[in-house]
Amino acid sequence: MISSSFTAGGVGVGLRTHDSPPVTYIKPLLTPPILDHRCNNNKKSKFRSTRRAVKAPQTQAFLLVSHSFSQSEHTAAASSSSVLGMANCSLKTTTNHLRHVESMAVLPSGAGKIPRLNAVILGEALASEEDDLVFPSDDFARQALLPSAQKYLEMYKRSVEDPAGFWSDIASQFLWKSKWGDTVCSENFDIRNGNVYVQWFKGGITNICYNCLDRNVDSGNGDKIAFHWEGNERGFHDSLTYTQLLSQVCQVANYLRDIGVKKGDAVVIYLPMLMELPIAMLACARIGAVHSVVFAGFSADSLAQRIMDCKPKVVLTCNAVKRGSKVIHLKDIVDAALSESAKNGISVDACLTYENRSAMMRETTKWQDGRDIWWQDVVPTYSTICEVEWVDAEDPLFLLYTSGSTGKPKGVLHTTGGYMVYTATTFKYAFDYKPSDIYWCTADCGWITGHSYVTYGPLLNGATVVIYEGAPNYPDPGRCWDIVDKFKVTIFYTAPTLVRSLMRDGDAYVTRYSRKSLRVLGSVGEPINPSAWRWFFNVVGDSRCPISDTWWQTETGGFMIAPLPGAWPQKPGSATFPFFGVQPVIVDEKGVEIEGECSGYLCVKSSWPGTFRTLYGDHERYETTYFKPFPGYYFSGDGCSRDKDGYYWLTGRVDDVINVSGHRIGTAEVESALVSHPQCAEAAVVGVEHEVKGQGIYAFVTLVDGIPYSEELRRNLITTVRNQIGPFAAPDRIHWAPGLPKTRSGKIMRRILRKIASRQLDELGDTSTLADPGVVDQLIALADC
Ligand code: WTA
């Protein structure tokens, strides 16, 4: 039984409700350029870059901007130190819009220095592009939910001064069986005051599945399409209306109930992007069960690890899936995982298996009688009506495992009410969602993006969602735009890695499709480099669609820093400003908050409704990882800089996590997979710049004495990682390392390894503290072997 009730006891000191107004929040947002677009804008009805305008003499830009203030804005801004800062800064010459990132590369830090890599990725923009503002067109701003920075500022101000009132008003738009208690939110975000905990809408009784489905059906939208599903092969597609989706969810929910799944029980879902995946998630939510979706690219070992951690009553899967031209036998992976977990004393009674006929017929599927059951044989026999399990806002909704700095993944736990309100609201504003939109997010439900922005956020808004089963470049790199045209997609949300990969394949694959339905684009998972941003904007979006570059994390549940299209100009590569209720702060290595233009560690002050509540079964790790590094704040693990206009620029992880194609992978996980190979004595993994994936995995490997270094062994080591974690974690490069650079106390100096991996050999720095400085030359000599 999974609960979040750990928070109940032992708290008292430091308990903060949101009745007291919080602190500083908004100064940087009052800087001119945001407020400038009304006057500086747009004779053409297109979004456009104003690079020329702002590259004119800086003082002139400042004057121009000043004219755009209304009287009240001007007064507010004039009292803001950041405006004065702006005036001064505007006289400085800058060579690179990421000079903040560069300065971060030398930031002293207990967490390790920020790899230059991130600076390289982002810093590829031409010099002096920091002021490359891209304005929303008047046409867009006019129809936008948030048409101006001023409107945003008003709402933002209220969201941090009166979070209880702000979020209660929004929460009231959902269905609650009974309302929450007097305290809308209580929290202790400061480890020095005792247990860290967060609660939103405690005592409120609701159900997120009801709010996603029944509520939309009841309001007359039962015939609206909820899901358009596009199969791997062209020509295979399907769709479900809200009424049909509700019926299918109810059938699965009734099945789960019938086999004894109850409120609080864990259910593991290992499915590809079939509609059955969100159906399964919603079915769990309907009966109060806690789903844990495991990305169907994870290996049997990884799946077993997660099964052993959360001990599900049942696993939901399918027999196989076609990805591109390859058939992947998912059921075999589940079989192996289930026998591994059974060996360790955790046996699962039931494995509900969907027969995915486009990939494999049931006759050829391996089967264990008594445990395995075909989805199609049982689910349709259940009633299409299923009573909802009403749950407390603070009852767990799902667990999602994510990588951290150790080999053991973290079970991030989200609860119901706050997550519901937050995902719905972020979806609505960050994509400027309108009921007529057709929304496509390319993420898999195995990751948080697929939870919050394929499933819950859009459905809570009654949106029509496109789900695509296959690879985005299959059968050719035009497939995405084919799908966009086919379903008349208006909002397209994807990851920079896909943008870069499609960009490399050339514009012709894009331009042969119309794409005229598109109106908003989105990006997530890693920093989007300015050149990819521009290509996405100019080529995919025909310079017409704003890009919502959304910074957030599995832990945050929903968007934290993201542009609100229509409200302010964008800067390619910047996630811009915080969402309502989010108070980002940048701290130095001592945890001291830095004001104004700066670089440092990105933290968040006080909770937001979508905050995760704990790491399942390990509240201590939750506190240690996120709240101890900088007491008083939630530490994101990301580096960040803020420019003179208050724009936030995410610069990548500062911990031992690599972000490969937007997937978080702990270096420790890859290392432990490598050393499990009997011939590997030691391994050290670092991230390196990768043209398409953002970061690639670079592994230094020391073999057991006497074992010869060979190409075959290299391949075997890569296969070991593929088998233990999944293909997406396979190292891009194995660098033979007869010795690793270590301090005298035996600590591996990763900083040096990063430099060697990225061939920045003139930046190795001081190697005199190494136990054996000769190791470095040896590694350099082996670099291209
Ligand atoms: C990175 C994915 C820059 C960041 C939603 C974060 C980003 C990690 C962005 C979380 C962005 C995500 N700009 N970096 N727009 N979005 N990241 O938990 O390093 O899989 O900490 O959640 O991805 O990855 P996760």
mmCIF file of C-alpha atoms in Angstrom, residues 211 309 402:
data_model
loop_
_atom_site.group_PDB
_atom_site.id
_atom_site.type_symbol
_atom_site.label_atom_id
_atom_site.label_comp_id
_atom_site.label_asym_id
_atom_site.label_seq_id
_atom_site.Cartn_x
_atom_site.Cartn_y
_atom_site.Cartn_z
ATOM 1 C CA ASN A 211 -12.189 15.374 -13.687
ATOM 2 C CA ASP A 309 10.655 -1.467 -5.125
ATOM 3 C CA THR A 402 13.810 8.805 -12.229
#
